Amino acid sequence: MPTAVEAITGQNWQSIFVPKVNCCEVAHADRAAVLVDGANYFSHLEATLRRARHSIFIVGWDFDGRIRLRADQPADISPPLGALLRGLVEDRPELHVYILVWSVSVIHGPSATAPALLGSPWQDHPRIHMKLDTRHPLYAAHHQKIVCIDGRVAFSGGIDLTVRRWDRNSHRADDGERVDLDGTIYPPVHDIQMIVDAEAAAVLCRMAAERWSDATGEKPSSTAGKNDDIWPRQLPVQFRDVSVAIARTSPAYGGRAEISEIGTLTLDMIAAARTSIYIEAQYMTAPAVGDALAARLREPDGPEIMVVMTHTSKGLIERFAMASNRDRLIRRLAKADGHDRLRVVYPVVPSPQGQTQVLVHAKLIIIDDTLLRVGSANLNNRSIALDTECDLAIEARNEADRAAIAEIRNRLLAEHLDCAEADMAETIATEGGLIAAVDRLNVKMRGLRPFSAMRSPGPTRPIFGTSIFDPVRPFRLSLPFVSRGRSGAWRAPEKEL
């Protein structure tokens, strides 16, 4: 990894991104920004959708046309998403809407089954095309969350357009606008999406169109829009004139070769860290990730590692395959942490019961103040080579990029610790690191709590049957991942069932 001077001046500088190895390509964006939490993303998404003239592509794990993107606005101002899309195509004769959703979401996802299977009145239009994606191996999920508009702006990250995704940064336990379709308040949820424009958006739009064609056998109309600037007017730009790496996971299926760029990029980013690794994840169970993080913790002068994760898992299988293996991996890391450079925590907010946990649905990695990655991929086995994923990554090339990455990290920590971003940045500078700063500021009812596995004895190896419930590849049993090092291919010894 280059030093700060090398990164800024370009002297002896070599990008961590290697096309066809840890990303599919590196594309230019005039503008990029990170949208934190559903309310922030949905409001800017709605503003951008209203400016669409030619095409809207929605590719997701789940979709529900009954949700409203602006839960803080009356329904006559912000109608349900399906009605919004129907109104747009009726007003604009050139506009086509393509919605591709994972087929198994009709029984596995949180949205309603009947509309996905039988259709809804808002879908009854010749230029609204909604299909269920069945072109995937058994038990594999289409997990990307991408929205592309006019081939000019694209959103990608961890947030599906479905129920139980909207929340403000405050994550108040009693927020009366964070309600399910039946009017009941659902638990706080934290998530992240990225927006890009220019060439980076065009690449994502092409990927979405190709995915549509592969899944349906139909060729969509051209994704290219006119030269209108459709970047949401109220959204500040965090990155200008920046290169964006687009990394994917896709299983081998129907003649398609396996793509495991995200797995390789994960290991390369961990290996590149000099001072800090900051992770937000719903799941962290992949043995290779544990191996890589443990190796960095054993180094005398390795980076600090802070992981913010979901604490409580839903459902028997999720608790068995994800929560149990997460705790075992945490114990492995705690044993490797001989230099007190590890914190694995979960966020809580005050509630009448004392405290309520915040569901962490984000998938983010920040390395030092030089690398940022936002996407759909968890740090579990399935996101390496079984599910279909898409992550976007930015590598700082100048002081402005470095400042933007640091601000995003500090803003996220400040949200979790209920403090001002400026206080977070000042405390990191004063204390000389993330962990000392978090320890100092983590004093309120709203804050970060350690996982008990950080200090409790117990097993550290993955539970028996993990390959069934958190599989690595379709119809194979795979041994733990190994890597050929930085920019080496992610690989795993395999044996057929």
Short mmCIF file of C-alpha atoms in Angstrom, two decimals:
data_model
loop_
_atom_site.label_atom_id
_atom_site.label_comp_id
_atom_site.label_asym_id
_atom_site.label_seq_id
_atom_site.Cartn_x
_atom_site.Cartn_y
_atom_site.Cartn_z
CA MET A 1 0.00 0.00 0.00
CA PRO A 2 1.45 3.44 -0.86
CA THR A 3 2.30 5.93 1.84
CA ALA A 4 0.21 9.08 2.11
CA VAL A 5 2.81 11.03 0.17
CA GLU A 6 2.95 8.43 -2.60
CA ALA A 7 -0.85 8.37 -2.83
CA ILE A 8 -1.07 12.15 -3.12
CA THR A 9 1.87 12.78 -5.43
CA GLY A 10 1.58 9.67 -7.53
CA GLN A 11 5.25 8.83 -6.97
CA ASN A 12 5.76 5.05 -7.04
CA TRP A 13 2.00 4.74 -6.81
CA GLN A 14 0.27 1.57 -7.97
CA SER A 15 -3.48 1.14 -7.82
CA ILE A 16 -4.87 -1.72 -5.77
CA PHE A 17 -7.54 -2.25 -8.44
CA VAL A 18 -6.66 -4.85 -11.06
CA PRO A 19 -9.35 -5.26 -13.76
CA LYS A 20 -10.36 -8.86 -14.45
CA VAL A 21 -8.85 -9.88 -11.10
CA ASN A 22 -10.43 -7.92 -8.21
CA CYS A 23 -12.85 -5.85 -10.28
CA CYS A 24 -14.40 -6.03 -13.72
CA GLU A 25 -13.25 -2.54 -14.66
CA VAL A 26 -12.36 0.87 -13.31
CA ALA A 27 -14.65 3.57 -14.67
CA HIS A 28 -14.61 7.34 -14.38
CA ALA A 29 -17.27 9.27 -12.46
CA ASP A 30 -17.62 13.03 -12.56
CA ARG A 31 -19.43 12.78 -9.22
CA ALA A 32 -19.97 10.18 -6.51
CA ALA A 33 -21.46 10.20 -3.03
CA VAL A 34 -22.36 7.83 -0.22
CA LEU A 35 -25.96 7.84 1.03
CA VAL A 36 -26.31 6.73 4.64
CA ASP A 37 -29.58 5.08 5.70
CA GLY A 38 -32.81 4.50 3.82
CA ALA A 39 -34.47 7.87 4.30
CA ASN A 40 -31.49 9.64 2.78
CA TYR A 41 -31.21 7.23 -0.16
CA PHE A 42 -34.92 7.01 -0.89
CA SER A 43 -35.46 10.78 -0.94
CA HIS A 44 -32.66 11.34 -3.47
CA LEU A 45 -33.74 8.30 -5.46
CA GLU A 46 -37.28 9.64 -5.80
CA ALA A 47 -35.97 13.02 -6.94
CA THR A 48 -33.85 11.27 -9.60
CA LEU A 49 -36.63 8.94 -10.74
CA ARG A 50 -38.85 11.97 -11.34
CA ARG A 51 -36.24 13.28 -13.80
CA ALA A 52 -36.01 10.05 -15.81
CA ARG A 53 -36.89 10.36 -19.48
CA HIS A 54 -35.68 7.20 -21.16
CA SER A 55 -35.05 4.19 -18.91
CA ILE A 56 -35.20 3.00 -15.32
CA PHE A 57 -33.58 -0.33 -14.42
CA ILE A 58 -34.22 -1.81 -10.98
CA VAL A 59 -32.33 -4.98 -10.11
CA GLY A 60 -32.84 -6.36 -6.64
CA TRP A 61 -33.04 -9.15 -4.10
CA ASP A 62 -36.59 -7.99 -3.31
CA PHE A 63 -39.04 -5.34 -4.47
CA ASP A 64 -42.38 -4.05 -3.20
CA GLY A 65 -44.31 -1.46 -5.19
CA ARG A 66 -46.43 -0.57 -2.14
CA ILE A 67 -43.65 1.21 -0.25
CA ARG A 68 -43.32 4.98 -0.27
CA LEU A 69 -39.86 6.44 -0.77
CA ARG A 70 -40.73 9.52 1.28
CA ALA A 71 -42.37 8.20 4.42
CA ASP A 72 -41.98 11.70 5.87
CA GLN A 73 -44.25 13.20 3.17
CA PRO A 74 -48.01 12.85 2.56
CA ALA A 75 -49.07 10.18 0.06
CA ASP A 76 -50.35 12.76 -2.41
CA ILE A 77 -46.83 14.23 -2.60
CA SER A 78 -44.93 10.94 -2.47
CA PRO A 79 -47.17 8.12 -3.70
CA PRO A 80 -46.34 4.42 -3.41
CA LEU A 81 -43.39 3.41 -5.58
CA GLY A 82 -45.48 1.39 -8.04
CA ALA A 83 -47.89 4.26 -8.56
CA LEU A 84 -44.97 6.67 -8.94
CA LEU A 85 -43.43 4.53 -11.70
CA ARG A 86 -46.78 4.15 -13.45
CA GLY A 87 -47.30 7.91 -13.40
CA LEU A 88 -43.84 8.49 -14.86
CA VAL A 89 -44.33 6.19 -17.87
CA GLU A 90 -47.77 7.66 -18.55
CA ASP A 91 -46.31 11.18 -18.61
CA ARG A 92 -43.24 10.29 -20.69
CA PRO A 93 -43.81 8.35 -23.90
CA GLU A 94 -40.15 7.29 -24.30
CA LEU A 95 -39.69 5.98 -20.76
CA HIS A 96 -39.39 2.22 -20.11
CA VAL A 97 -39.17 0.70 -16.62
CA TYR A 98 -37.45 -2.68 -16.14
CA ILE A 99 -37.67 -4.43 -12.76
CA LEU A 100 -35.81 -7.70 -12.22
CA VAL A 101 -36.27 -9.44 -8.86
CA TRP A 102 -34.85 -12.66 -7.42
CA SER A 103 -37.47 -15.36 -8.01
CA VAL A 104 -37.20 -16.87 -4.53
CA SER A 105 -37.90 -13.49 -2.92
CA VAL A 106 -41.61 -14.22 -3.34
CA ILE A 107 -41.27 -16.72 -0.48
CA HIS A 108 -38.00 -15.68 1.18
CA GLY A 109 -38.13 -11.87 1.05
CA PRO A 110 -40.17 -9.54 3.25
CA SER A 111 -42.41 -8.23 0.45
CA ALA A 112 -45.89 -9.56 -0.33
CA THR A 113 -46.02 -12.74 -2.44
CA ALA A 114 -49.21 -12.16 -4.44
CA PRO A 115 -48.22 -8.92 -6.23
CA ALA A 116 -44.93 -10.46 -7.38
CA LEU A 117 -46.60 -13.59 -8.71
CA LEU A 118 -49.92 -12.21 -9.97
CA GLY A 119 -49.04 -8.61 -10.73
CA SER A 120 -50.50 -5.34 -9.51
CA PRO A 121 -52.60 -2.73 -11.33
CA TRP A 122 -49.65 -0.31 -11.53
CA GLN A 123 -47.73 -2.90 -13.60
CA ASP A 124 -50.42 -3.06 -16.27
CA HIS A 125 -48.66 -0.85 -18.80
CA PRO A 126 -46.77 -1.88 -21.97
CA ARG A 127 -43.66 0.06 -20.92
CA ILE A 128 -43.45 -1.35 -17.41
CA HIS A 129 -41.63 -4.68 -17.49
CA MET A 130 -41.34 -6.70 -14.27
CA LYS A 131 -39.85 -10.19 -14.23
CA LEU A 132 -38.67 -12.73 -11.68
CA ASP A 133 -35.10 -13.89 -12.22
CA THR A 134 -34.87 -17.69 -12.25
CA ARG A 135 -31.46 -17.88 -13.96
CA HIS A 136 -29.43 -18.89 -10.93
CA PRO A 137 -28.24 -22.12 -9.29
CA LEU A 138 -30.31 -23.84 -6.65
CA TYR A 139 -30.15 -21.93 -3.35
CA ALA A 140 -28.26 -19.02 -4.91
CA ALA A 141 -29.68 -15.53 -4.47
CA HIS A 142 -29.69 -12.58 -6.82
CA HIS A 143 -28.46 -10.14 -4.20
CA GLN A 144 -27.47 -7.00 -6.13
CA LYS A 145 -29.35 -3.77 -5.31
CA ILE A 146 -28.96 -1.51 -8.34
CA VAL A 147 -31.06 1.31 -9.78
CA CYS A 148 -29.95 2.89 -13.08
CA ILE A 149 -31.62 5.93 -14.61
CA ASP A 150 -31.22 7.04 -18.24
CA GLY A 151 -27.77 5.44 -18.35
CA ARG A 152 -26.46 8.55 -16.60
CA VAL A 153 -26.89 8.03 -12.86
CA ALA A 154 -26.75 4.76 -10.93
CA PHE A 155 -27.26 3.73 -7.32
CA SER A 156 -25.72 0.55 -5.91
CA GLY A 157 -25.25 -0.77 -2.41
CA GLY A 158 -27.13 -2.65 0.27
CA ILE A 159 -30.64 -1.19 0.10
CA ASP A 160 -33.48 -2.95 -1.71
CA LEU A 161 -36.68 -1.16 -2.71
CA THR A 162 -38.79 -3.14 -0.31
CA VAL A 163 -40.41 -2.99 3.12
CA ARG A 164 -38.47 -2.39 6.35
CA ARG A 165 -35.65 -0.46 4.72
CA TRP A 166 -36.60 3.18 5.45
CA ASP A 167 -35.05 4.80 8.50
CA ARG A 168 -33.53 8.10 9.51
CA ASN A 169 -29.99 8.55 10.78
CA SER A 170 -31.40 9.04 14.28
CA HIS A 171 -32.73 5.44 14.38
CA ARG A 172 -35.15 6.40 17.14
CA ALA A 173 -36.82 3.34 18.63
CA ASP A 174 -40.21 5.10 18.63
CA ASP A 175 -40.06 6.79 15.20
CA GLY A 176 -43.73 6.83 14.16
CA GLU A 177 -42.87 7.20 10.47
CA ARG A 178 -40.72 4.06 10.37
CA VAL A 179 -43.73 1.81 10.01
CA ASP A 180 -44.57 -1.34 8.10
CA LEU A 181 -47.42 -1.40 5.60
CA ASP A 182 -49.80 -2.44 8.39
CA GLY A 183 -48.85 0.63 10.42
CA THR A 184 -46.68 -1.10 13.04
CA ILE A 185 -43.29 0.35 13.91
CA TYR A 186 -40.44 -1.93 12.84
CA PRO A 187 -36.96 -1.97 14.45
CA PRO A 188 -34.27 0.57 13.49
CA VAL A 189 -32.17 -0.34 10.46
CA HIS A 190 -28.84 1.08 9.26
CA ASP A 191 -27.78 0.78 5.61
CA ILE A 192 -25.66 2.41 2.90
CA GLN A 193 -25.94 3.07 -0.85
CA MET A 194 -23.58 4.78 -3.30
CA ILE A 195 -24.47 7.01 -6.25
CA VAL A 196 -22.23 7.54 -9.29
CA ASP A 197 -22.63 9.24 -12.65
CA ALA A 198 -20.86 9.43 -16.04
CA GLU A 199 -18.95 6.35 -17.23
CA ALA A 200 -19.33 4.48 -13.92
CA ALA A 201 -23.11 4.83 -14.13
CA ALA A 202 -23.07 3.73 -17.76
CA VAL A 203 -21.17 0.55 -16.82
CA LEU A 204 -23.71 -0.29 -14.10
CA CYS A 205 -26.58 0.39 -16.49
CA ARG A 206 -25.02 -1.91 -19.07
CA MET A 207 -24.63 -4.60 -16.41
CA ALA A 208 -28.28 -4.24 -15.42
CA ALA A 209 -29.42 -4.45 -19.05
CA GLU A 210 -27.26 -7.54 -19.64
CA ARG A 211 -28.64 -9.13 -16.50
CA TRP A 212 -32.16 -8.45 -17.74
CA SER A 213 -31.40 -10.03 -21.12
CA ASP A 214 -29.74 -13.05 -19.56
CA ALA A 215 -32.64 -13.64 -17.15
CA THR A 216 -35.53 -12.98 -19.55
CA GLY A 217 -34.18 -13.61 -23.05
CA GLU A 218 -35.47 -10.15 -23.98
CA LYS A 219 -33.39 -7.25 -25.15
CA PRO A 220 -34.33 -3.95 -23.49
CA SER A 221 -34.48 -0.70 -25.36
CA SER A 222 -31.38 1.46 -25.33
CA THR A 223 -30.34 2.56 -21.83
CA ALA A 224 -28.76 5.78 -23.05
CA GLY A 225 -30.54 8.98 -22.10
CA LYS A 226 -30.25 12.52 -23.28
CA ASN A 227 -27.67 14.99 -22.07
CA ASP A 228 -29.80 16.34 -19.23
CA ASP A 229 -28.09 16.42 -15.84
CA ILE A 230 -30.21 14.24 -13.56
CA TRP A 231 -27.96 14.17 -10.49
CA PRO A 232 -30.27 14.93 -7.53
CA ARG A 233 -30.08 18.68 -6.97
CA GLN A 234 -30.13 18.56 -3.18
CA LEU A 235 -27.38 15.95 -2.86
CA PRO A 236 -23.87 17.24 -2.06
CA VAL A 237 -21.06 15.76 -4.13
CA GLN A 238 -18.42 14.02 -2.01
CA PHE A 239 -16.08 12.85 -4.80
CA ARG A 240 -15.32 14.67 -8.06
CA ASP A 241 -13.43 13.37 -11.08
CA VAL A 242 -12.86 9.99 -9.45
CA SER A 243 -12.20 6.43 -10.61
CA VAL A 244 -14.69 3.79 -9.43
CA ALA A 245 -13.86 0.09 -9.38
CA ILE A 246 -16.85 -2.18 -10.03
CA ALA A 247 -16.45 -5.62 -8.44
CA ARG A 248 -18.83 -8.56 -8.82
CA THR A 249 -19.69 -12.00 -7.59
CA SER A 250 -21.54 -14.35 -9.91
CA PRO A 251 -21.77 -18.14 -9.73
CA ALA A 252 -20.92 -20.47 -12.57
CA TYR A 253 -24.22 -21.37 -14.20
CA GLY A 254 -25.62 -22.20 -17.63
CA GLY A 255 -22.32 -21.67 -19.41
CA ARG A 256 -21.44 -18.55 -17.43
CA ALA A 257 -18.00 -18.60 -15.82
CA GLU A 258 -17.70 -17.97 -12.11
CA ILE A 259 -16.81 -14.41 -11.08
CA SER A 260 -15.27 -13.87 -7.64
CA GLU A 261 -13.82 -10.37 -7.93
CA ILE A 262 -15.35 -9.23 -4.63
CA GLY A 263 -13.67 -12.02 -2.67
CA THR A 264 -10.30 -11.14 -4.10
CA LEU A 265 -10.84 -7.42 -3.51
CA THR A 266 -11.73 -8.08 0.13
CA LEU A 267 -8.42 -9.83 0.79
CA ASP A 268 -6.48 -7.22 -1.17
CA MET A 269 -8.04 -4.38 0.83
CA ILE A 270 -7.31 -6.06 4.16
CA ALA A 271 -3.72 -6.66 3.10
CA ALA A 272 -3.35 -3.02 2.02
CA ALA A 273 -4.30 -1.47 5.39
CA ARG A 274 -1.61 0.49 7.21
CA THR A 275 -3.42 2.12 10.16
CA SER A 276 -7.09 1.08 10.28
CA ILE A 277 -9.74 -1.24 8.92
CA TYR A 278 -13.33 -0.10 9.47
CA ILE A 279 -16.08 -2.57 8.55
CA GLU A 280 -19.87 -2.41 8.67
CA ALA A 281 -21.54 -5.72 7.89
CA GLN A 282 -24.67 -7.72 8.45
CA TYR A 283 -22.73 -10.99 8.42
CA MET A 284 -19.04 -11.83 8.88
CA THR A 285 -18.47 -15.59 8.81
CA ALA A 286 -16.18 -16.39 5.84
CA PRO A 287 -13.09 -18.30 7.05
CA ALA A 288 -10.83 -16.45 4.60
CA VAL A 289 -11.87 -13.10 6.01
CA GLY A 290 -11.11 -14.39 9.49
CA ASP A 291 -7.72 -15.66 8.35
CA ALA A 292 -6.82 -12.32 6.75
CA LEU A 293 -7.95 -10.20 9.71
CA ALA A 294 -6.28 -12.49 12.26
CA ALA A 295 -3.00 -12.28 10.34
CA ARG A 296 -3.10 -8.47 10.49
CA LEU A 297 -3.88 -8.54 14.23
CA ARG A 298 -0.82 -10.69 14.91
CA GLU A 299 1.49 -8.15 13.29
CA PRO A 300 3.29 -6.01 15.91
CA ASP A 301 2.53 -2.81 13.98
CA GLY A 302 -0.58 -3.88 12.09
CA PRO A 303 -3.77 -1.84 11.63
CA GLU A 304 -6.56 -1.31 14.11
CA ILE A 305 -9.71 -3.23 13.21
CA MET A 306 -13.21 -2.05 14.09
CA VAL A 307 -16.24 -4.06 12.98
CA VAL A 308 -19.83 -2.83 13.41
CA MET A 309 -22.30 -5.67 12.88
CA THR A 310 -25.84 -6.84 13.42
CA HIS A 311 -26.22 -8.57 16.77
CA THR A 312 -29.52 -10.45 16.65
CA SER A 313 -30.23 -12.74 13.72
CA LYS A 314 -33.74 -13.70 12.58
CA GLY A 315 -34.87 -17.26 12.00
CA LEU A 316 -33.43 -20.59 13.07
CA ILE A 317 -31.19 -21.11 10.04
CA GLU A 318 -29.81 -17.57 10.17
CA ARG A 319 -29.01 -17.92 13.86
CA PHE A 320 -27.44 -21.32 13.24
CA ALA A 321 -25.35 -20.51 10.16
CA MET A 322 -24.63 -16.81 10.62
CA ALA A 323 -24.79 -15.85 14.31
CA SER A 324 -23.04 -18.98 15.61
CA ASN A 325 -20.27 -18.80 13.01
CA ARG A 326 -19.96 -15.05 13.53
CA ASP A 327 -19.32 -15.61 17.25
CA ARG A 328 -16.80 -18.34 16.49
CA LEU A 329 -14.95 -16.06 14.08
CA ILE A 330 -14.97 -13.23 16.65
CA ARG A 331 -13.36 -15.58 19.19
CA ARG A 332 -10.67 -16.43 16.64
CA LEU A 333 -9.94 -12.75 16.12
CA ALA A 334 -9.94 -12.02 19.87
CA LYS A 335 -7.35 -14.76 20.40
CA ALA A 336 -5.18 -13.25 17.66
CA ASP A 337 -5.48 -9.75 19.15
CA GLY A 338 -2.39 -9.67 21.33
CA HIS A 339 -1.94 -5.92 20.84
CA ASP A 340 -5.47 -4.68 21.74
CA ARG A 341 -6.26 -3.47 18.22
CA LEU A 342 -9.68 -5.10 17.77
CA ARG A 343 -13.25 -4.03 18.53
CA VAL A 344 -16.32 -5.95 17.29
CA VAL A 345 -19.47 -4.09 18.30
CA TYR A 346 -23.17 -3.57 17.55
CA PRO A 347 -25.17 -0.31 17.70
CA VAL A 348 -27.98 0.39 20.16
CA VAL A 349 -30.38 3.29 20.73
CA PRO A 350 -32.38 4.18 23.88
CA SER A 351 -35.91 2.80 24.19
CA PRO A 352 -38.56 2.43 26.92
CA GLN A 353 -37.15 -1.05 27.54
CA GLY A 354 -33.67 0.41 28.07
CA GLN A 355 -32.05 -0.08 24.69
CA THR A 356 -32.98 -1.34 21.22
CA GLN A 357 -30.51 -2.88 18.82
CA VAL A 358 -30.09 -1.35 15.36
CA LEU A 359 -30.09 -3.84 12.49
CA VAL A 360 -26.88 -3.30 10.52
CA HIS A 361 -27.69 -4.11 6.89
CA ALA A 362 -24.77 -2.08 5.49
CA LYS A 363 -21.90 -3.67 3.58
CA LEU A 364 -18.94 -1.28 3.82
CA ILE A 365 -15.16 -1.41 4.18
CA ILE A 366 -12.93 1.64 4.70
CA ILE A 367 -9.17 1.16 4.73
CA ASP A 368 -7.20 4.01 6.36
CA ASP A 369 -8.44 7.12 4.55
CA THR A 370 -7.45 5.75 1.15
CA LEU A 371 -9.96 3.02 0.21
CA LEU A 372 -13.76 2.97 0.39
CA ARG A 373 -16.06 0.15 -0.67
CA VAL A 374 -19.87 0.05 -0.59
CA GLY A 375 -21.95 -2.77 -1.98
CA SER A 376 -24.32 -5.68 -1.60
CA ALA A 377 -21.81 -8.37 -0.58
CA ASN A 378 -21.66 -9.63 2.98
CA LEU A 379 -18.51 -11.14 4.46
CA ASN A 380 -19.94 -14.64 4.38
CA ASN A 381 -19.36 -17.62 2.11
CA ARG A 382 -22.34 -17.11 -0.17
CA SER A 383 -21.28 -13.60 -1.15
CA ILE A 384 -17.94 -14.92 -2.41
CA ALA A 385 -19.07 -17.16 -5.26
CA LEU A 386 -22.69 -18.28 -4.86
CA ASP A 387 -24.89 -15.18 -4.80
CA THR A 388 -24.87 -12.41 -7.41
CA GLU A 389 -23.32 -9.27 -5.91
CA CYS A 390 -22.07 -5.82 -6.93
CA ASP A 391 -19.72 -3.56 -4.95
CA LEU A 392 -18.32 -0.14 -5.83
CA ALA A 393 -14.92 1.00 -4.57
CA ILE A 394 -13.00 4.27 -4.64
CA GLU A 395 -9.27 4.71 -4.08
CA ALA A 396 -8.04 8.14 -2.97
CA ARG A 397 -5.71 9.83 -5.42
CA ASN A 398 -5.53 13.28 -3.79
CA GLU A 399 -6.15 15.13 -0.53
CA ALA A 400 -9.79 15.84 -1.42
CA ASP A 401 -10.51 12.12 -1.87
CA ARG A 402 -8.74 11.26 1.37
CA ALA A 403 -10.69 13.90 3.24
CA ALA A 404 -13.98 12.61 1.79
CA ILE A 405 -13.23 9.01 2.83
CA ALA A 406 -12.23 10.10 6.34
CA GLU A 407 -15.38 12.22 6.62
CA ILE A 408 -17.59 9.27 5.64
CA ARG A 409 -15.95 7.03 8.25
CA ASN A 410 -16.17 9.74 10.93
CA ARG A 411 -19.78 10.50 10.02
CA LEU A 412 -20.72 6.83 10.40
CA LEU A 413 -19.00 6.52 13.77
CA ALA A 414 -20.54 9.78 14.94
CA GLU A 415 -24.00 8.44 14.03
CA HIS A 416 -23.43 5.28 16.06
CA LEU A 417 -21.98 7.20 19.04
CA ASP A 418 -24.51 10.06 19.03
CA CYS A 419 -21.90 12.78 18.70
CA ALA A 420 -20.95 15.47 16.20
CA GLU A 421 -18.82 14.47 13.23
CA ALA A 422 -16.36 17.24 14.11
CA ASP A 423 -15.99 15.82 17.63
CA MET A 424 -15.35 12.38 16.16
CA ALA A 425 -12.63 13.70 13.86
CA GLU A 426 -11.02 15.76 16.62
CA THR A 427 -11.02 12.84 19.05
CA ILE A 428 -9.45 10.49 16.50
CA ALA A 429 -6.69 13.06 15.94
CA THR A 430 -6.21 13.65 19.69
CA GLU A 431 -6.27 10.00 20.71
CA GLY A 432 -4.24 8.86 17.74
CA GLY A 433 -6.58 6.18 16.44
CA LEU A 434 -10.12 4.88 15.92
CA ILE A 435 -10.29 2.51 18.88
CA ALA A 436 -9.09 4.99 21.49
CA ALA A 437 -11.46 7.63 20.08
CA VAL A 438 -14.45 5.27 20.13
CA ASP A 439 -13.61 4.10 23.65
CA ARG A 440 -13.55 7.71 24.81
CA LEU A 441 -16.79 8.80 23.11
CA ASN A 442 -18.80 5.63 23.69
CA VAL A 443 -20.45 6.89 26.90
CA LYS A 444 -24.09 7.53 25.98
CA MET A 445 -27.25 5.41 25.98
CA ARG A 446 -26.95 5.45 22.23
CA GLY A 447 -23.68 3.82 21.34
CA LEU A 448 -21.73 0.70 20.43
CA ARG A 449 -21.76 -2.42 22.58
CA PRO A 450 -19.18 -5.25 22.43
CA PHE A 451 -20.16 -8.72 21.32
CA SER A 452 -19.92 -11.12 24.24
CA ALA A 453 -17.82 -13.45 22.06
CA MET A 454 -15.00 -10.90 22.35
CA ARG A 455 -14.39 -12.07 25.90
CA SER A 456 -16.20 -15.40 26.31
CA PRO A 457 -14.66 -18.85 25.82
CA GLY A 458 -16.01 -21.19 23.21
CA PRO A 459 -15.34 -22.88 19.87
CA THR A 460 -13.60 -21.04 17.05
CA ARG A 461 -14.06 -23.40 14.11
CA PRO A 462 -17.11 -23.14 11.80
CA ILE A 463 -19.99 -25.31 12.92
CA PHE A 464 -20.63 -28.64 11.24
CA GLY A 465 -23.06 -28.20 8.34
CA THR A 466 -21.93 -24.69 7.44
CA SER A 467 -21.41 -25.73 3.83
CA ILE A 468 -25.13 -26.56 3.61
CA PHE A 469 -26.56 -23.37 5.10
CA ASP A 470 -23.82 -20.92 4.06
CA PRO A 471 -22.53 -22.61 0.89
CA VAL A 472 -19.50 -21.52 -1.04
CA ARG A 473 -20.40 -22.70 -4.53
CA PRO A 474 -23.34 -24.40 -6.21
CA PHE A 475 -23.51 -28.13 -5.46
CA ARG A 476 -19.99 -28.34 -4.09
CA LEU A 477 -18.44 -28.78 -0.71
CA SER A 478 -15.55 -26.35 -0.40
CA LEU A 479 -12.70 -26.22 2.04
CA PRO A 480 -11.68 -22.86 3.57
CA PHE A 481 -10.62 -20.20 1.11
CA VAL A 482 -7.01 -19.37 0.43
CA SER A 483 -5.63 -16.48 -1.60
CA ARG A 484 -2.55 -15.96 -3.72
CA GLY A 485 -1.98 -12.61 -1.97
CA ARG A 486 -2.52 -9.12 -3.19
CA SER A 487 -4.19 -9.07 -6.58
CA GLY A 488 -4.03 -12.87 -6.69
CA ALA A 489 -7.11 -14.85 -7.66
CA TRP A 490 -9.45 -15.89 -4.88
CA ARG A 491 -9.56 -19.67 -4.95
CA ALA A 492 -10.79 -22.59 -2.89
CA PRO A 493 -9.95 -26.28 -3.11
CA GLU A 494 -13.12 -28.11 -4.04
CA LYS A 495 -14.59 -31.54 -4.35
CA GLU A 496 -17.77 -32.46 -6.12
CA LEU A 497 -20.69 -33.82 -4.16
#
